[in-house]
Amino acid sequence: METLRIDERTRLLVLTGAGVSAESGIATFRGSDGLWENHPIEQVASPEGFREDPALVWHFYSQRRAGAKDCQPNAGHLAISEWERRLGDRFLLATQNVDGLHRQAGNRRVVELHGNLFTTRCARCDRRPFEDRTEYPEGTVPRCDECGGRLRPHIVWFGEMLEPEDLFRVEQFMSEEGRLVFLAVGTSGAVWPAAGFVDEARELGGETWLVNADPAENGGSFHRFVRGKSGDVLPILLEFT
Ligand code: BV8
Ligand code: ZN
């Protein structure tokens, strides 16, 4: 396997997707061929879906909270956390995952591009999003105790913009001085704008790597592709950096 070289000028940007959490027992999106209880995920994870049937959407997220709450980080998460420990501010992690496992594995320089499963906010007033691990019983739509509006998961749904400051933080990191290495792990490269990061990294002269169990939709954009499970491959890459 080619070696991922990291020297004192290297700045490592890691992007993760659902594949990194698969070995922790969390289902990927493509694995369930994009369906949840016969609903296309793009439909349930959307503002339209929430307007149409908020109880169904809360049932979907309550089930995912139940499924994720006892999961532990795996060897892939731990390798990514070790890279942060070694590189400090020459490391940044952008994750598409909402399961919180990277923080549990020790990462602190994390941008949760698509939000967090265990955080809830009010769909009406601008009270701060708050930690909420509640698995709401089927049929309930929790209400805001400040304005009476509907509560919603603090998740970026399909058709919703990502937080501008999150995207800015990733762009800023990519464009700073040094030798940029971009490593995408466990992502099918299907969802934008995260799927476009590899193109930006290349334009900035970065060396781009993909570690994934299968070929990805944007796989052709990467200089290197290492096919395999992140829990197996990342510890080996780490050992040689
Ligand atoms: C936006 C929160 C501006 C939800 C998520 C064209 C038409 C229509 C829409 C669009 C379009 N072009 C762009 C868009 C917009 C859309 C999009 O990209 N759609 C896609 C489907 C075409 N993007 C958006 O809407 C984004 N917002 O663009 O705003 C805008 C506004 C209005 C209109 C247009 C544009 C918002 C995107 C965020 C959506 N929210 N998550 C939730 O989680 O409940 S995305 C969600 O799906 C996940 O967060 C995750 O990011 C994504 C699934 O992707 P992956 O993480 O890659 O997971 P996946 O299962 O796909 O792949 C796993 C991979 O791992 C596989 O390849 C597998 O081989 C591999 N694997 C498995 N096991 C392992 C492994 N690899 C290694 N080791 C293993 N063990
Ligand atoms: Zn409110």
mmCIF file with all atom_site columns, N, CA and C in Angstrom, residues 141-208:
data_model
loop_
_atom_site.group_PDB
_atom_site.id
_atom_site.type_symbol
_atom_site.label_atom_id
_atom_site.label_alt_id
_atom_site.label_comp_id
_atom_site.label_asym_id
_atom_site.label_entity_id
_atom_site.label_seq_id
_atom_site.pdbx_PDB_ins_code
_atom_site.Cartn_x
_atom_site.Cartn_y
_atom_site.Cartn_z
_atom_site.occupancy
_atom_site.B_iso_or_equiv
_atom_site.pdbx_formal_charge
_atom_site.auth_seq_id
_atom_site.auth_comp_id
_atom_site.auth_asym_id
_atom_site.auth_atom_id
_atom_site.pdbx_PDB_model_num
ATOM 1   N N  . VAL A 1 141 ? -44.575 14.980 18.723 1.00 0.00 ? 141 VAL A N  1
ATOM 2   C CA . VAL A 1 141 ? -43.761 16.069 18.153 1.00 0.00 ? 141 VAL A CA 1
ATOM 3   C C  . VAL A 1 141 ? -43.480 17.014 19.319 1.00 0.00 ? 141 VAL A C  1
ATOM 4   N N  . PRO A 1 142 ? -42.283 17.006 19.888 1.00 0.00 ? 142 PRO A N  1
ATOM 5   C CA . PRO A 1 142 ? -41.983 17.832 21.056 1.00 0.00 ? 142 PRO A CA 1
ATOM 6   C C  . PRO A 1 142 ? -42.117 19.327 20.755 1.00 0.00 ? 142 PRO A C  1
ATOM 7   N N  . ARG A 1 143 ? -42.557 20.069 21.775 1.00 0.00 ? 143 ARG A N  1
ATOM 8   C CA . ARG A 1 143 ? -42.799 21.514 21.611 1.00 0.00 ? 143 ARG A CA 1
ATOM 9   C C  . ARG A 1 143 ? -41.775 22.302 22.398 1.00 0.00 ? 143 ARG A C  1
ATOM 10  N N  . CYS A 1 144 ? -41.492 23.493 21.945 1.00 0.00 ? 144 CYS A N  1
ATOM 11  C CA . CYS A 1 144 ? -40.548 24.390 22.600 1.00 0.00 ? 144 CYS A CA 1
ATOM 12  C C  . CYS A 1 144 ? -41.222 24.995 23.843 1.00 0.00 ? 144 CYS A C  1
ATOM 13  N N  . ASP A 1 145 ? -40.537 24.900 25.017 1.00 0.00 ? 145 ASP A N  1
ATOM 14  C CA . ASP A 1 145 ? -41.224 25.429 26.204 1.00 0.00 ? 145 ASP A CA 1
ATOM 15  C C  . ASP A 1 145 ? -41.033 26.951 26.312 1.00 0.00 ? 145 ASP A C  1
ATOM 16  N N  . GLU A 1 146 ? -40.371 27.544 25.301 1.00 0.00 ? 146 GLU A N  1
ATOM 17  C CA . GLU A 1 146 ? -40.261 29.014 25.341 1.00 0.00 ? 146 GLU A CA 1
ATOM 18  C C  . GLU A 1 146 ? -41.279 29.666 24.414 1.00 0.00 ? 146 GLU A C  1
ATOM 19  N N  . CYS A 1 147 ? -41.493 29.057 23.234 1.00 0.00 ? 147 CYS A N  1
ATOM 20  C CA . CYS A 1 147 ? -42.410 29.740 22.297 1.00 0.00 ? 147 CYS A CA 1
ATOM 21  C C  . CYS A 1 147 ? -43.554 28.839 21.853 1.00 0.00 ? 147 CYS A C  1
ATOM 22  N N  . GLY A 1 148 ? -43.518 27.567 22.256 1.00 0.00 ? 148 GLY A N  1
ATOM 23  C CA . GLY A 1 148 ? -44.605 26.667 21.872 1.00 0.00 ? 148 GLY A CA 1
ATOM 24  C C  . GLY A 1 148 ? -44.461 26.108 20.469 1.00 0.00 ? 148 GLY A C  1
ATOM 25  N N  . GLY A 1 149 ? -43.397 26.554 19.769 1.00 0.00 ? 149 GLY A N  1
ATOM 26  C CA . GLY A 1 149 ? -43.184 26.043 18.404 1.00 0.00 ? 149 GLY A CA 1
ATOM 27  C C  . GLY A 1 149 ? -42.700 24.596 18.428 1.00 0.00 ? 149 GLY A C  1
ATOM 28  N N  . ARG A 1 150 ? -42.661 23.978 17.235 1.00 0.00 ? 150 ARG A N  1
ATOM 29  C CA . ARG A 1 150 ? -42.189 22.588 17.147 1.00 0.00 ? 150 ARG A CA 1
ATOM 30  C C  . ARG A 1 150 ? -40.676 22.541 17.339 1.00 0.00 ? 150 ARG A C  1
ATOM 31  N N  . LEU A 1 151 ? -40.226 21.510 18.054 1.00 0.00 ? 151 LEU A N  1
ATOM 32  C CA . LEU A 1 151 ? -38.780 21.265 18.121 1.00 0.00 ? 151 LEU A CA 1
ATOM 33  C C  . LEU A 1 151 ? -38.398 20.393 16.928 1.00 0.00 ? 151 LEU A C  1
ATOM 34  N N  . ARG A 1 152 ? -37.129 20.509 16.505 1.00 0.00 ? 152 ARG A N  1
ATOM 35  C CA . ARG A 1 152 ? -36.625 19.692 15.375 1.00 0.00 ? 152 ARG A CA 1
ATOM 36  C C  . ARG A 1 152 ? -35.208 19.254 15.682 1.00 0.00 ? 152 ARG A C  1
ATOM 37  N N  . PRO A 1 153 ? -34.775 18.162 15.050 1.00 0.00 ? 153 PRO A N  1
ATOM 38  C CA . PRO A 1 153 ? -33.373 17.767 15.239 1.00 0.00 ? 153 PRO A CA 1
ATOM 39  C C  . PRO A 1 153 ? -32.432 18.829 14.673 1.00 0.00 ? 153 PRO A C  1
ATOM 40  N N  . HIS A 1 154 ? -31.305 19.043 15.330 1.00 0.00 ? 154 HIS A N  1
ATOM 41  C CA . HIS A 1 154 ? -30.328 20.053 14.858 1.00 0.00 ? 154 HIS A CA 1
ATOM 42  C C  . HIS A 1 154 ? -29.446 19.399 13.799 1.00 0.00 ? 154 HIS A C  1
ATOM 43  N N  . ILE A 1 155 ? -30.080 19.099 12.696 1.00 0.00 ? 155 ILE A N  1
ATOM 44  C CA . ILE A 1 155 ? -29.461 18.337 11.606 1.00 0.00 ? 155 ILE A CA 1
ATOM 45  C C  . ILE A 1 155 ? -29.626 19.158 10.330 1.00 0.00 ? 155 ILE A C  1
ATOM 46  N N  . VAL A 1 156 ? -28.646 19.115 9.426  1.00 0.00 ? 156 VAL A N  1
ATOM 47  C CA . VAL A 1 156 ? -28.795 19.770 8.121  1.00 0.00 ? 156 VAL A CA 1
ATOM 48  C C  . VAL A 1 156 ? -29.494 18.791 7.203  1.00 0.00 ? 156 VAL A C  1
ATOM 49  N N  . TRP A 1 157 ? -30.713 19.085 6.826  1.00 0.00 ? 157 TRP A N  1
ATOM 50  C CA . TRP A 1 157 ? -31.484 18.180 5.978  1.00 0.00 ? 157 TRP A CA 1
ATOM 51  C C  . TRP A 1 157 ? -31.163 18.418 4.513  1.00 0.00 ? 157 TRP A C  1
ATOM 52  N N  . PHE A 1 158 ? -31.559 17.490 3.665  1.00 0.00 ? 158 PHE A N  1
ATOM 53  C CA . PHE A 1 158 ? -31.373 17.660 2.223  1.00 0.00 ? 158 PHE A CA 1
ATOM 54  C C  . PHE A 1 158 ? -32.157 18.898 1.780  1.00 0.00 ? 158 PHE A C  1
ATOM 55  N N  . GLY A 1 159 ? -31.505 19.741 1.004  1.00 0.00 ? 159 GLY A N  1
ATOM 56  C CA . GLY A 1 159 ? -32.169 20.966 0.553  1.00 0.00 ? 159 GLY A CA 1
ATOM 57  C C  . GLY A 1 159 ? -31.919 22.114 1.508  1.00 0.00 ? 159 GLY A C  1
ATOM 58  N N  . GLU A 1 160 ? -31.227 21.864 2.615  1.00 0.00 ? 160 GLU A N  1
ATOM 59  C CA . GLU A 1 160 ? -30.899 22.948 3.559  1.00 0.00 ? 160 GLU A CA 1
ATOM 60  C C  . GLU A 1 160 ? -29.422 23.331 3.412  1.00 0.00 ? 160 GLU A C  1
ATOM 61  N N  . MET A 1 161 ? -29.129 24.593 3.625  1.00 0.00 ? 161 MET A N  1
ATOM 62  C CA . MET A 1 161 ? -27.748 25.072 3.530  1.00 0.00 ? 161 MET A CA 1
ATOM 63  C C  . MET A 1 161 ? -26.950 24.578 4.733  1.00 0.00 ? 161 MET A C  1
ATOM 64  N N  . LEU A 1 162 ? -25.680 24.296 4.517  1.00 0.00 ? 162 LEU A N  1
ATOM 65  C CA . LEU A 1 162 ? -24.798 24.015 5.646  1.00 0.00 ? 162 LEU A CA 1
ATOM 66  C C  . LEU A 1 162 ? -24.459 25.347 6.320  1.00 0.00 ? 162 LEU A C  1
ATOM 67  N N  . GLU A 1 163 ? -24.035 25.282 7.578  1.00 0.00 ? 163 GLU A N  1
ATOM 68  C CA . GLU A 1 163 ? -23.664 26.522 8.296  1.00 0.00 ? 163 GLU A CA 1
ATOM 69  C C  . GLU A 1 163 ? -22.505 27.193 7.556  1.00 0.00 ? 163 GLU A C  1
ATOM 70  N N  . PRO A 1 164 ? -22.659 28.463 7.147  1.00 0.00 ? 164 PRO A N  1
ATOM 71  C CA . PRO A 1 164 ? -21.576 29.140 6.413  1.00 0.00 ? 164 PRO A CA 1
ATOM 72  C C  . PRO A 1 164 ? -20.248 29.131 7.164  1.00 0.00 ? 164 PRO A C  1
ATOM 73  N N  . GLU A 1 165 ? -20.320 29.265 8.518  1.00 0.00 ? 165 GLU A N  1
ATOM 74  C CA . GLU A 1 165 ? -19.029 29.315 9.235  1.00 0.00 ? 165 GLU A CA 1
ATOM 75  C C  . GLU A 1 165 ? -18.345 27.947 9.220  1.00 0.00 ? 165 GLU A C  1
ATOM 76  N N  . ASP A 1 166 ? -19.124 26.879 9.087  1.00 0.00 ? 166 ASP A N  1
ATOM 77  C CA . ASP A 1 166 ? -18.500 25.550 8.999  1.00 0.00 ? 166 ASP A CA 1
ATOM 78  C C  . ASP A 1 166 ? -17.734 25.427 7.683  1.00 0.00 ? 166 ASP A C  1
ATOM 79  N N  . LEU A 1 167 ? -18.392 25.845 6.597  1.00 0.00 ? 167 LEU A N  1
ATOM 80  C CA . LEU A 1 167 ? -17.731 25.757 5.284  1.00 0.00 ? 167 LEU A CA 1
ATOM 81  C C  . LEU A 1 167 ? -16.525 26.685 5.243  1.00 0.00 ? 167 LEU A C  1
ATOM 82  N N  . PHE A 1 168 ? -16.672 27.861 5.861  1.00 0.00 ? 168 PHE A N  1
ATOM 83  C CA . PHE A 1 168 ? -15.558 28.818 5.867  1.00 0.00 ? 168 PHE A CA 1
ATOM 84  C C  . PHE A 1 168 ? -14.357 28.227 6.586  1.00 0.00 ? 168 PHE A C  1
ATOM 85  N N  . ARG A 1 169 ? -14.624 27.527 7.707  1.00 0.00 ? 169 ARG A N  1
ATOM 86  C CA . ARG A 1 169 ? -13.528 26.948 8.495  1.00 0.00 ? 169 ARG A CA 1
ATOM 87  C C  . ARG A 1 169 ? -12.769 25.903 7.660  1.00 0.00 ? 169 ARG A C  1
ATOM 88  N N  . VAL A 1 170 ? -13.492 25.124 6.876  1.00 0.00 ? 170 VAL A N  1
ATOM 89  C CA . VAL A 1 170 ? -12.838 24.109 6.030  1.00 0.00 ? 170 VAL A CA 1
ATOM 90  C C  . VAL A 1 170 ? -12.027 24.795 4.930  1.00 0.00 ? 170 VAL A C  1
ATOM 91  N N  . GLU A 1 171 ? -12.653 25.804 4.248  1.00 0.00 ? 171 GLU A N  1
ATOM 92  C CA . GLU A 1 171 ? -11.926 26.496 3.164  1.00 0.00 ? 171 GLU A CA 1
ATOM 93  C C  . GLU A 1 171 ? -10.663 27.176 3.703  1.00 0.00 ? 171 GLU A C  1
ATOM 94  N N  . GLN A 1 172 ? -10.841 27.825 4.852  1.00 0.00 ? 172 GLN A N  1
ATOM 95  C CA . GLN A 1 172 ? -9.724  28.549 5.488  1.00 0.00 ? 172 GLN A CA 1
ATOM 96  C C  . GLN A 1 172 ? -8.567  27.587 5.742  1.00 0.00 ? 172 GLN A C  1
ATOM 97  N N  . PHE A 1 173 ? -8.900  26.434 6.323  1.00 0.00 ? 173 PHE A N  1
ATOM 98  C CA . PHE A 1 173 ? -7.847  25.452 6.655  1.00 0.00 ? 173 PHE A CA 1
ATOM 99  C C  . PHE A 1 173 ? -7.129  24.998 5.388  1.00 0.00 ? 173 PHE A C  1
ATOM 100 N N  . MET A 1 174 ? -7.914  24.733 4.336  1.00 0.00 ? 174 MET A N  1
ATOM 101 C CA . MET A 1 174 ? -7.323  24.225 3.081  1.00 0.00 ? 174 MET A CA 1
ATOM 102 C C  . MET A 1 174 ? -6.372  25.245 2.471  1.00 0.00 ? 174 MET A C  1
ATOM 103 N N  . SER A 1 175 ? -6.696  26.529 2.631  1.00 0.00 ? 175 SER A N  1
ATOM 104 C CA . SER A 1 175 ? -5.909  27.519 1.872  1.00 0.00 ? 175 SER A CA 1
ATOM 105 C C  . SER A 1 175 ? -4.723  28.070 2.655  1.00 0.00 ? 175 SER A C  1
ATOM 106 N N  . GLU A 1 176 ? -4.531  27.620 3.896  1.00 0.00 ? 176 GLU A N  1
ATOM 107 C CA . GLU A 1 176 ? -3.384  28.122 4.659  1.00 0.00 ? 176 GLU A CA 1
ATOM 108 C C  . GLU A 1 176 ? -2.079  27.527 4.143  1.00 0.00 ? 176 GLU A C  1
ATOM 109 N N  . GLU A 1 177 ? -0.958  28.192 4.511  1.00 0.00 ? 177 GLU A N  1
ATOM 110 C CA . GLU A 1 177 ? 0.381   27.775 4.074  1.00 0.00 ? 177 GLU A CA 1
ATOM 111 C C  . GLU A 1 177 ? 0.674   26.337 4.489  1.00 0.00 ? 177 GLU A C  1
ATOM 112 N N  . GLY A 1 178 ? 1.434   25.632 3.646  1.00 0.00 ? 178 GLY A N  1
ATOM 113 C CA . GLY A 1 178 ? 1.881   24.285 4.049  1.00 0.00 ? 178 GLY A CA 1
ATOM 114 C C  . GLY A 1 178 ? 1.558   23.270 2.972  1.00 0.00 ? 178 GLY A C  1
ATOM 115 N N  . ARG A 1 179 ? 1.837   22.015 3.261  1.00 0.00 ? 179 ARG A N  1
ATOM 116 C CA . ARG A 1 179 ? 1.616   20.941 2.287  1.00 0.00 ? 179 ARG A CA 1
ATOM 117 C C  . ARG A 1 179 ? 0.290   20.259 2.634  1.00 0.00 ? 179 ARG A C  1
ATOM 118 N N  . LEU A 1 180 ? -0.741  20.552 1.832  1.00 0.00 ? 180 LEU A N  1
ATOM 119 C CA . LEU A 1 180 ? -2.089  20.057 2.148  1.00 0.00 ? 180 LEU A CA 1
ATOM 120 C C  . LEU A 1 180 ? -2.231  18.599 1.743  1.00 0.00 ? 180 LEU A C  1
ATOM 121 N N  . VAL A 1 181 ? -2.706  17.792 2.691  1.00 0.00 ? 181 VAL A N  1
ATOM 122 C CA . VAL A 1 181 ? -3.111  16.408 2.385  1.00 0.00 ? 181 VAL A CA 1
ATOM 123 C C  . VAL A 1 181 ? -4.583  16.294 2.756  1.00 0.00 ? 181 VAL A C  1
ATOM 124 N N  . PHE A 1 182 ? -5.412  15.841 1.792  1.00 0.00 ? 182 PHE A N  1
ATOM 125 C CA . PHE A 1 182 ? -6.852  15.686 2.019  1.00 0.00 ? 182 PHE A CA 1
ATOM 126 C C  . PHE A 1 182 ? -7.171  14.196 2.015  1.00 0.00 ? 182 PHE A C  1
ATOM 127 N N  . LEU A 1 183 ? -7.714  13.710 3.127  1.00 0.00 ? 183 LEU A N  1
ATOM 128 C CA . LEU A 1 183 ? -8.010  12.273 3.262  1.00 0.00 ? 183 LEU A CA 1
ATOM 129 C C  . LEU A 1 183 ? -9.503  12.094 3.501  1.00 0.00 ? 183 LEU A C  1
ATOM 130 N N  . ALA A 1 184 ? -10.211 11.501 2.526  1.00 0.00 ? 184 ALA A N  1
ATOM 131 C CA . ALA A 1 184 ? -11.644 11.222 2.686  1.00 0.00 ? 184 ALA A CA 1
ATOM 132 C C  . ALA A 1 184 ? -11.797 9.752  3.059  1.00 0.00 ? 184 ALA A C  1
ATOM 133 N N  . VAL A 1 185 ? -12.656 9.479  4.033  1.00 0.00 ? 185 VAL A N  1
ATOM 134 C CA . VAL A 1 185 ? -12.794 8.113  4.537  1.00 0.00 ? 185 VAL A CA 1
ATOM 135 C C  . VAL A 1 185 ? -14.273 7.749  4.690  1.00 0.00 ? 185 VAL A C  1
ATOM 136 N N  . GLY A 1 186 ? -14.663 6.598  4.158  1.00 0.00 ? 186 GLY A N  1
ATOM 137 C CA . GLY A 1 186 ? -15.990 6.045  4.402  1.00 0.00 ? 186 GLY A CA 1
ATOM 138 C C  . GLY A 1 186 ? -17.116 6.898  3.868  1.00 0.00 ? 186 GLY A C  1
ATOM 139 N N  . THR A 1 187 ? -16.914 7.454  2.680  1.00 0.00 ? 187 THR A N  1
ATOM 140 C CA . THR A 1 187 ? -17.991 8.273  2.110  1.00 0.00 ? 187 THR A CA 1
ATOM 141 C C  . THR A 1 187 ? -18.164 7.932  0.635  1.00 0.00 ? 187 THR A C  1
ATOM 142 N N  . SER A 1 188 ? -19.432 7.884  0.209  1.00 0.00 ? 188 SER A N  1
ATOM 143 C CA . SER A 1 188 ? -19.748 7.500  -1.171 1.00 0.00 ? 188 SER A CA 1
ATOM 144 C C  . SER A 1 188 ? -19.573 8.679  -2.115 1.00 0.00 ? 188 SER A C  1
ATOM 145 N N  . GLY A 1 189 ? -19.285 9.860  -1.568 1.00 0.00 ? 189 GLY A N  1
ATOM 146 C CA . GLY A 1 189 ? -19.054 11.026 -2.430 1.00 0.00 ? 189 GLY A CA 1
ATOM 147 C C  . GLY A 1 189 ? -20.295 11.432 -3.205 1.00 0.00 ? 189 GLY A C  1
ATOM 148 N N  . ALA A 1 190 ? -21.459 11.147 -2.641 1.00 0.00 ? 190 ALA A N  1
ATOM 149 C CA . ALA A 1 190 ? -22.731 11.424 -3.343 1.00 0.00 ? 190 ALA A CA 1
ATOM 150 C C  . ALA A 1 190 ? -23.348 12.739 -2.903 1.00 0.00 ? 190 ALA A C  1
ATOM 151 N N  . VAL A 1 191 ? -23.010 13.209 -1.712 1.00 0.00 ? 191 VAL A N  1
ATOM 152 C CA . VAL A 1 191 ? -23.735 14.341 -1.126 1.00 0.00 ? 191 VAL A CA 1
ATOM 153 C C  . VAL A 1 191 ? -22.872 15.608 -1.174 1.00 0.00 ? 191 VAL A C  1
ATOM 154 N N  . TRP A 1 192 ? -23.500 16.648 -1.709 1.00 0.00 ? 192 TRP A N  1
ATOM 155 C CA . TRP A 1 192 ? -22.819 17.946 -1.850 1.00 0.00 ? 192 TRP A CA 1
ATOM 156 C C  . TRP A 1 192 ? -23.216 18.868 -0.716 1.00 0.00 ? 192 TRP A C  1
ATOM 157 N N  . PRO A 1 193 ? -22.425 19.834 -0.336 1.00 0.00 ? 193 PRO A N  1
ATOM 158 C CA . PRO A 1 193 ? -21.141 20.214 -0.961 1.00 0.00 ? 193 PRO A CA 1
ATOM 159 C C  . PRO A 1 193 ? -19.919 19.428 -0.484 1.00 0.00 ? 193 PRO A C  1
ATOM 160 N N  . ALA A 1 194 ? -20.070 18.497 0.494  1.00 0.00 ? 194 ALA A N  1
ATOM 161 C CA . ALA A 1 194 ? -18.886 17.763 0.992  1.00 0.00 ? 194 ALA A CA 1
ATOM 162 C C  . ALA A 1 194 ? -18.194 17.008 -0.142 1.00 0.00 ? 194 ALA A C  1
ATOM 163 N N  . ALA A 1 195 ? -18.969 16.522 -1.115 1.00 0.00 ? 195 ALA A N  1
ATOM 164 C CA . ALA A 1 195 ? -18.384 15.723 -2.199 1.00 0.00 ? 195 ALA A CA 1
ATOM 165 C C  . ALA A 1 195 ? -17.459 16.567 -3.077 1.00 0.00 ? 195 ALA A C  1
ATOM 166 N N  . GLY A 1 196 ? -17.571 17.881 -2.956 1.00 0.00 ? 196 GLY A N  1
ATOM 167 C CA . GLY A 1 196 ? -16.725 18.741 -3.789 1.00 0.00 ? 196 GLY A CA 1
ATOM 168 C C  . GLY A 1 196 ? -15.416 19.160 -3.130 1.00 0.00 ? 196 GLY A C  1
ATOM 169 N N  . PHE A 1 197 ? -15.217 18.791 -1.857 1.00 0.00 ? 197 PHE A N  1
ATOM 170 C CA . PHE A 1 197 ? -13.996 19.230 -1.152 1.00 0.00 ? 197 PHE A CA 1
ATOM 171 C C  . PHE A 1 197 ? -12.737 18.735 -1.856 1.00 0.00 ? 197 PHE A C  1
ATOM 172 N N  . VAL A 1 198 ? -12.819 17.505 -2.401 1.00 0.00 ? 198 VAL A N  1
ATOM 173 C CA . VAL A 1 198 ? -11.624 16.927 -3.044 1.00 0.00 ? 198 VAL A CA 1
ATOM 174 C C  . VAL A 1 198 ? -11.185 17.795 -4.222 1.00 0.00 ? 198 VAL A C  1
ATOM 175 N N  . ASP A 1 199 ? -12.140 18.333 -4.984 1.00 0.00 ? 199 ASP A N  1
ATOM 176 C CA . ASP A 1 199 ? -11.779 19.177 -6.129 1.00 0.00 ? 199 ASP A CA 1
ATOM 177 C C  . ASP A 1 199 ? -11.097 20.456 -5.653 1.00 0.00 ? 199 ASP A C  1
ATOM 178 N N  . GLU A 1 200 ? -11.620 21.023 -4.549 1.00 0.00 ? 200 GLU A N  1
ATOM 179 C CA . GLU A 1 200 ? -11.010 22.248 -4.015 1.00 0.00 ? 200 GLU A CA 1
ATOM 180 C C  . GLU A 1 200 ? -9.594  21.962 -3.522 1.00 0.00 ? 200 GLU A C  1
ATOM 181 N N  . ALA A 1 201 ? -9.439  20.805 -2.869 1.00 0.00 ? 201 ALA A N  1
ATOM 182 C CA . ALA A 1 201 ? -8.100  20.463 -2.344 1.00 0.00 ? 201 ALA A CA 1
ATOM 183 C C  . ALA A 1 201 ? -7.116  20.312 -3.499 1.00 0.00 ? 201 ALA A C  1
ATOM 184 N N  . ARG A 1 202 ? -7.554  19.678 -4.580 1.00 0.00 ? 202 ARG A N  1
ATOM 185 C CA . ARG A 1 202 ? -6.656  19.493 -5.742 1.00 0.00 ? 202 ARG A CA 1
ATOM 186 C C  . ARG A 1 202 ? -6.280  20.844 -6.348 1.00 0.00 ? 202 ARG A C  1
ATOM 187 N N  . GLU A 1 203 ? -7.300  21.718 -6.475 1.00 0.00 ? 203 GLU A N  1
ATOM 188 C CA . GLU A 1 203 ? -7.016  23.037 -7.080 1.00 0.00 ? 203 GLU A CA 1
ATOM 189 C C  . GLU A 1 203 ? -5.965  23.788 -6.265 1.00 0.00 ? 203 GLU A C  1
ATOM 190 N N  . LEU A 1 204 ? -5.942  23.486 -4.959 1.00 0.00 ? 204 LEU A N  1
ATOM 191 C CA . LEU A 1 204 ? -4.968  24.169 -4.082 1.00 0.00 ? 204 LEU A CA 1
ATOM 192 C C  . LEU A 1 204 ? -3.653  23.397 -4.031 1.00 0.00 ? 204 LEU A C  1
ATOM 193 N N  . GLY A 1 205 ? -3.505  22.406 -4.904 1.00 0.00 ? 205 GLY A N  1
ATOM 194 C CA . GLY A 1 205 ? -2.248  21.659 -4.944 1.00 0.00 ? 205 GLY A CA 1
ATOM 195 C C  . GLY A 1 205 ? -2.156  20.567 -3.897 1.00 0.00 ? 205 GLY A C  1
ATOM 196 N N  . GLY A 1 206 ? -3.271  20.247 -3.263 1.00 0.00 ? 206 GLY A N  1
ATOM 197 C CA . GLY A 1 206 ? -3.244  19.231 -2.203 1.00 0.00 ? 206 GLY A CA 1
ATOM 198 C C  . GLY A 1 206 ? -3.149  17.828 -2.772 1.00 0.00 ? 206 GLY A C  1
ATOM 199 N N  . GLU A 1 207 ? -2.600  16.914 -1.963 1.00 0.00 ? 207 GLU A N  1
ATOM 200 C CA . GLU A 1 207 ? -2.535  15.492 -2.307 1.00 0.00 ? 207 GLU A CA 1
ATOM 201 C C  . GLU A 1 207 ? -3.803  14.860 -1.738 1.00 0.00 ? 207 GLU A C  1
ATOM 202 N N  . THR A 1 208 ? -4.557  14.146 -2.580 1.00 0.00 ? 208 THR A N  1
ATOM 203 C CA . THR A 1 208 ? -5.880  13.683 -2.137 1.00 0.00 ? 208 THR A CA 1
ATOM 204 C C  . THR A 1 208 ? -5.950  12.160 -2.083 1.00 0.00 ? 208 THR A C  1
#
